[in-house]
Amino acid sequence: MKISLKIIASLLLATSIVSCNNSEQKKEGNRGALASNAAEKVYVAPGEHDEFYAFISGGYSGNITVYGLPSGRMFKEIPVFSQFPTNGYGYSEETKPMLNTSHGFIPWDDAHHPDISQTSGKLDGRWVFINGNNTPRIAKIDLKTFETTEIIEVPNSAGNHSSSFVTENTEYVVAGTRFSVPVPQQDIPINEYKGKFKGALSFISVDPEDGRMSIKFQLMMPGFDYDLSHPGRGKSHGWFFFTTYNTEEANTLLEVNASQNDKDFIAAVNWKKIEEYVNNGGGKKMPANYAHNVYSDESHSATSTMIKEVLVVDPLEVPGAVFLLPTPKSPHGCDVDPSGEYIIGNGKLSADLTVHSFTKMINAIENKKFDGDAYGIPILKFEDVLAGTVKQAGLGPLHTEFDGKGNGYTTFFISSELVKWNLETREVIDRQPNYYSVGHVMIPGGNSAHPFGKYAVSMNKITKDRYLPTGPELEHSAQLFDISGEKMELLLDFPTHGEPHYAAGIPAEIIKDRSQKIYKLAENKHEYATLANGDARVERKGNEVHVYMTMIRSHFTPDNIEGIKVGDKVYFHITNHEQDFDVPHGFAMIGANNAELLIMPGQTKTLVWKPKQVGVWPFYCTDFCSALHQEMQGYVRVSPKASNIKLSWSLGED
Ligand code: K7E
Ligand code: CUA
């Protein structure tokens, strides 16, 4: 008895010593800005606002989610490449054209890398761009309305992955193909890949006034896989850098066959030089067929135009514009530091990080120190462009961001950690475990000359035990770090939606005051808008019926419609007459083969319904808009196809 008590006592003592040590260590580790606790740092009191917006890619959701930092609260999902029943995007007649492509209507994509527009290397908060990976497209989201307002398809591409990063004045948003393909597409044996397939790097110009996108040129590169890219900035402005893998040009068993070369390349592209060449009439126009979809806030409608040619540039036609920098080992991320001097290649099969020097690259080019070529494109010598390596930083480096204070933050997928290192000395300063298997990391302004180095968000691929289990399928997990001090401090875990590949963060103050609250009814130019209740009506054109409807708390006008017949195609064109912030109304029709509509104040949207059964069928408002929301309903009488019931409708007290 005595002995066991002694043992227990000594165990207790040992435990208290251990925990004492632990808290001692924690204090050390936490000696950041204020050494306050994590909970305080992420607490945003009720009614208070977050300091940053984070636009997080949804990966296979095809969309973008908007979060607040540091709270990790989700504010909105912005539909981009995928139909979104929550508000009818891709279901309403007005938004269906946004998802039109050369393959027809495509209701889904895999969205990867959001990037915010810049002016003089600073985030200007006008637009977010993001790439559709599967059916190659670039989308633009307007940060006044947080709506997708433009999508351009990228021809001659497949797996649009080294995208969508913007140059320092948003001259271009760049899209590079991951898979090389026959250009133009043709029916040839797959094993003729080597030498025949091409990799298109597309430079999409962005109009400085209205942001309109158009493909300025496509650079037709050798048939490698172009994985990621980043623009030069500052001294390297005018250049763009792309990581490649499968420089072996294998077409099967890539996990073995594309890992043969000790080094692949970072392709350095002098886009200013090519732009000049193109402006002087260079390049070849090639037949193409790709969709350009534009949404207007005035007509509340999108149009889709097919474009029939694209300008193609062969890199050999523009000497001095493209060079290859050997980079070990199947590099994934390609990141450029805020000064524009360092180009970091994250060799995903390597333990070291490769840091290239822009200055050394220019010197080597000027001195023509080439080490052969690939399809005529000069290869520079590894030693001539290397600034140095970050030795044994971790296993499986993927992506790097910067804090603007001279440090890089690299994610390591295999060793599952975020590693902070000094750009000049390339020494590791700190490492923090990630739960689990981190992919991208985001520091607000990370792809710009002026990052906001207060927080880093790592986006993890595996969630496992971080949250309450939800069956086999889990949301991914993000982790927020305070990076204001010497050591990083883990503050918060929060789930994300889909599979985030990168995110773009920005101080809230840059965009929040410009955020639009309503659409002005007086400016509504929708061709089927009903601006006065007295104009509400129903018109028949053959078997098409157009309902010009209005909605305001708490009724639809008209709310009784008769004379509809089985086999008709009924278009409900509904205009929301509210002019107050945050008073949308919804519209749902029984048996409609689509989603509801969620209509913002001042906006017109159209739902198509094909009644299939005789009867009296209800419709209703889906958004609890007032105390009399449940009364916001109506009926449509559907008669047999051969019936003579006259078209009629109620206008109510108006
Ligand atoms: Cu940027 Cu996920 Cu598309 Cu790496 S990729 S993780
Ligand atoms: Cu309108 Cu509920």
CSV table of C-alpha atoms in Angstrom, one decimal, residues 422-600:
chain,number,residue,atom,x,y,z
A,422,ASN,CA,15.0,33.0,-44.8
A,423,LEU,CA,15.2,34.0,-48.5
A,424,GLU,CA,18.8,35.3,-48.3
A,425,THR,CA,20.5,32.8,-46.1
A,426,ARG,CA,18.1,29.9,-47.0
A,427,GLU,CA,18.2,28.7,-43.4
A,428,VAL,CA,15.2,27.1,-41.9
A,429,ILE,CA,13.8,29.3,-39.1
A,430,ASP,CA,10.8,27.4,-38.0
A,431,ARG,CA,8.6,24.4,-38.8
A,432,GLN,CA,5.1,23.5,-37.7
A,433,PRO,CA,3.3,20.2,-38.2
A,434,ASN,CA,0.2,20.4,-40.4
A,435,TYR,CA,-2.9,18.1,-39.9
A,436,TYR,CA,-2.6,16.5,-42.4
A,437,SER,CA,-0.7,16.5,-45.6
A,438,VAL,CA,-0.7,20.1,-46.6
A,439,GLY,CA,-1.1,21.2,-50.2
A,440,HIS,CA,-1.1,25.0,-50.7
A,441,VAL,CA,-0.5,27.7,-48.2
A,442,MET,CA,-1.9,31.3,-48.5
A,443,ILE,CA,-0.6,34.5,-47.1
A,444,PRO,CA,-2.8,37.5,-48.1
A,445,GLY,CA,-1.2,39.2,-51.0
A,446,GLY,CA,1.1,36.2,-51.4
A,447,ASN,CA,1.3,36.6,-55.2
A,448,SER,CA,2.2,40.3,-55.1
A,449,ALA,CA,5.0,42.6,-54.3
A,450,HIS,CA,3.3,43.5,-51.0
A,451,PRO,CA,2.2,40.5,-49.0
A,452,PHE,CA,0.4,41.1,-45.7
A,453,GLY,CA,2.5,38.8,-43.5
A,454,LYS,CA,0.2,38.5,-40.5
A,455,TYR,CA,-1.5,35.1,-41.1
A,456,ALA,CA,-0.8,32.0,-43.2
A,457,VAL,CA,-3.5,29.5,-44.0
A,458,SER,CA,-2.4,26.0,-44.9
A,459,MET,CA,-4.9,23.9,-46.8
A,460,ASN,CA,-4.6,20.3,-45.9
A,461,LYS,CA,-5.6,17.3,-48.1
A,462,ILE,CA,-6.4,14.9,-45.3
A,463,THR,CA,-8.7,15.6,-42.4
A,464,LYS,CA,-9.0,12.2,-40.5
A,465,ASP,CA,-9.7,13.0,-36.8
A,466,ARG,CA,-9.6,16.8,-36.8
A,467,TYR,CA,-13.4,17.1,-36.6
A,468,LEU,CA,-16.4,15.1,-35.5
A,469,PRO,CA,-16.6,12.2,-38.0
A,470,THR,CA,-19.2,12.6,-40.8
A,471,GLY,CA,-19.0,9.1,-42.4
A,472,PRO,CA,-16.4,8.3,-45.0
A,473,GLU,CA,-16.5,11.7,-46.7
A,474,LEU,CA,-15.0,14.6,-44.8
A,475,GLU,CA,-14.5,18.2,-45.7
A,476,HIS,CA,-10.9,19.2,-46.0
A,477,SER,CA,-9.2,21.1,-43.1
A,478,ALA,CA,-7.5,24.4,-43.2
A,479,GLN,CA,-5.2,25.7,-40.4
A,480,LEU,CA,-4.6,29.3,-39.6
A,481,PHE,CA,-1.1,30.4,-38.3
A,482,ASP,CA,-0.1,33.6,-36.8
A,483,ILE,CA,3.2,34.4,-38.6
A,484,SER,CA,3.8,37.9,-37.1
A,485,GLY,CA,6.5,36.6,-34.8
A,486,GLU,CA,9.7,34.7,-35.3
A,487,LYS,CA,8.0,31.4,-34.7
A,488,MET,CA,4.7,30.5,-36.3
A,489,GLU,CA,1.8,29.8,-34.0
A,490,LEU,CA,-1.2,27.6,-34.8
A,491,LEU,CA,-4.3,29.5,-34.0
A,492,LEU,CA,-7.3,27.7,-35.6
A,493,ASP,CA,-8.6,24.7,-37.5
A,494,PHE,CA,-11.5,25.2,-39.8
A,495,PRO,CA,-13.2,23.1,-42.5
A,496,THR,CA,-13.2,24.2,-46.1
A,497,HIS,CA,-15.6,23.1,-48.9
A,498,GLY,CA,-14.5,20.9,-51.8
A,499,GLU,CA,-10.7,20.6,-52.2
A,500,PRO,CA,-9.0,24.0,-51.9
A,501,HIS,CA,-6.0,24.4,-54.2
A,502,TYR,CA,-4.7,27.8,-53.2
A,503,ALA,CA,-6.7,30.8,-52.0
A,504,ALA,CA,-6.3,34.5,-52.3
A,505,GLY,CA,-6.5,36.8,-49.3
A,506,ILE,CA,-6.9,40.5,-49.1
A,507,PRO,CA,-7.4,43.1,-46.3
A,508,ALA,CA,-11.1,43.6,-45.9
A,509,GLU,CA,-10.8,47.4,-46.0
A,510,ILE,CA,-9.7,47.3,-49.6
A,511,ILE,CA,-13.0,45.9,-50.8
A,512,LYS,CA,-15.7,46.0,-48.2
A,513,ASP,CA,-16.8,49.6,-48.8
A,514,ARG,CA,-17.2,49.0,-52.5
A,515,SER,CA,-19.4,46.0,-52.0
A,516,GLN,CA,-22.7,46.6,-53.7
A,517,LYS,CA,-25.9,46.4,-51.7
A,518,ILE,CA,-28.7,46.3,-54.3
A,519,TYR,CA,-29.2,46.6,-58.0
A,520,LYS,CA,-31.1,49.8,-58.9
A,521,LEU,CA,-34.4,49.0,-60.4
A,522,ALA,CA,-34.3,52.1,-62.5
A,523,GLU,CA,-31.1,50.7,-64.2
A,524,ASN,CA,-32.5,47.3,-64.9
A,525,LYS,CA,-32.1,46.7,-68.6
A,526,HIS,CA,-33.2,43.1,-68.7
A,527,GLU,CA,-35.3,42.5,-71.8
A,528,TYR,CA,-38.1,40.8,-69.8
A,529,ALA,CA,-38.0,43.1,-66.8
A,530,THR,CA,-41.3,44.3,-65.3
A,531,LEU,CA,-40.6,47.7,-63.8
A,532,ALA,CA,-44.1,48.6,-62.8
A,533,ASN,CA,-46.7,46.3,-61.3
A,534,GLY,CA,-49.2,47.5,-63.8
A,535,ASP,CA,-47.0,46.0,-66.6
A,536,ALA,CA,-47.2,42.5,-65.1
A,537,ARG,CA,-48.8,40.2,-67.7
A,538,VAL,CA,-48.8,36.9,-69.4
A,539,GLU,CA,-48.2,36.5,-73.2
A,540,ARG,CA,-48.5,33.5,-75.3
A,541,LYS,CA,-46.4,32.8,-78.5
A,542,GLY,CA,-47.4,29.4,-79.8
A,543,ASN,CA,-46.6,27.0,-77.0
A,544,GLU,CA,-44.2,29.4,-75.3
A,545,VAL,CA,-45.8,31.4,-72.5
A,546,HIS,CA,-43.9,34.4,-71.0
A,547,VAL,CA,-45.0,35.5,-67.5
A,548,TYR,CA,-43.9,39.0,-66.7
A,549,MET,CA,-44.0,38.9,-62.9
A,550,THR,CA,-43.0,41.1,-60.0
A,551,MET,CA,-42.2,40.3,-56.4
A,552,ILE,CA,-42.2,42.5,-53.3
A,553,ARG,CA,-43.0,41.8,-49.7
A,554,SER,CA,-45.2,39.7,-49.6
A,555,HIS,CA,-46.7,38.9,-52.9
A,556,PHE,CA,-46.2,38.0,-56.5
A,557,THR,CA,-48.0,39.8,-59.3
A,558,PRO,CA,-49.7,38.0,-60.9
A,559,ASP,CA,-50.3,35.3,-58.4
A,560,ASN,CA,-53.1,33.4,-60.3
A,561,ILE,CA,-52.6,32.3,-63.8
A,562,GLU,CA,-55.0,30.3,-66.0
A,563,GLY,CA,-54.9,29.2,-69.6
A,564,ILE,CA,-51.6,27.3,-69.4
A,565,LYS,CA,-51.6,23.9,-71.2
A,566,VAL,CA,-49.7,20.7,-70.9
A,567,GLY,CA,-46.8,20.8,-73.4
A,568,ASP,CA,-46.3,24.6,-72.9
A,569,LYS,CA,-43.0,26.0,-72.1
A,570,VAL,CA,-43.5,28.6,-69.4
A,571,TYR,CA,-41.0,31.3,-68.8
A,572,PHE,CA,-41.3,33.1,-65.5
A,573,HIS,CA,-39.5,36.4,-65.8
A,574,ILE,CA,-39.5,37.7,-62.3
A,575,THR,CA,-38.3,41.1,-61.2
A,576,ASN,CA,-37.6,41.8,-57.5
A,577,HIS,CA,-39.0,45.3,-56.7
A,578,GLU,CA,-37.3,45.6,-53.3
A,579,GLN,CA,-34.7,48.3,-53.0
A,580,ASP,CA,-33.4,47.5,-49.6
A,581,PHE,CA,-30.2,45.7,-48.7
A,582,ASP,CA,-30.6,42.0,-48.1
A,583,VAL,CA,-34.2,41.4,-49.2
A,584,PRO,CA,-34.0,38.7,-51.8
A,585,HIS,CA,-37.0,36.7,-52.7
A,586,GLY,CA,-37.0,33.2,-54.0
A,587,PHE,CA,-39.1,31.5,-56.6
A,588,ALA,CA,-39.9,27.8,-56.8
A,589,MET,CA,-42.4,26.0,-59.0
A,590,ILE,CA,-43.6,22.5,-58.3
A,591,GLY,CA,-42.2,19.9,-60.7
A,592,ALA,CA,-39.7,22.3,-62.4
A,593,ASN,CA,-36.7,20.3,-63.7
A,594,ASN,CA,-34.2,22.8,-62.3
A,595,ALA,CA,-33.5,24.8,-59.1
A,596,GLU,CA,-35.1,27.7,-57.4
A,597,LEU,CA,-34.3,31.3,-58.3
A,598,LEU,CA,-32.9,33.6,-55.7
A,599,ILE,CA,-33.5,37.1,-57.0
A,600,MET,CA,-31.7,40.1,-55.5
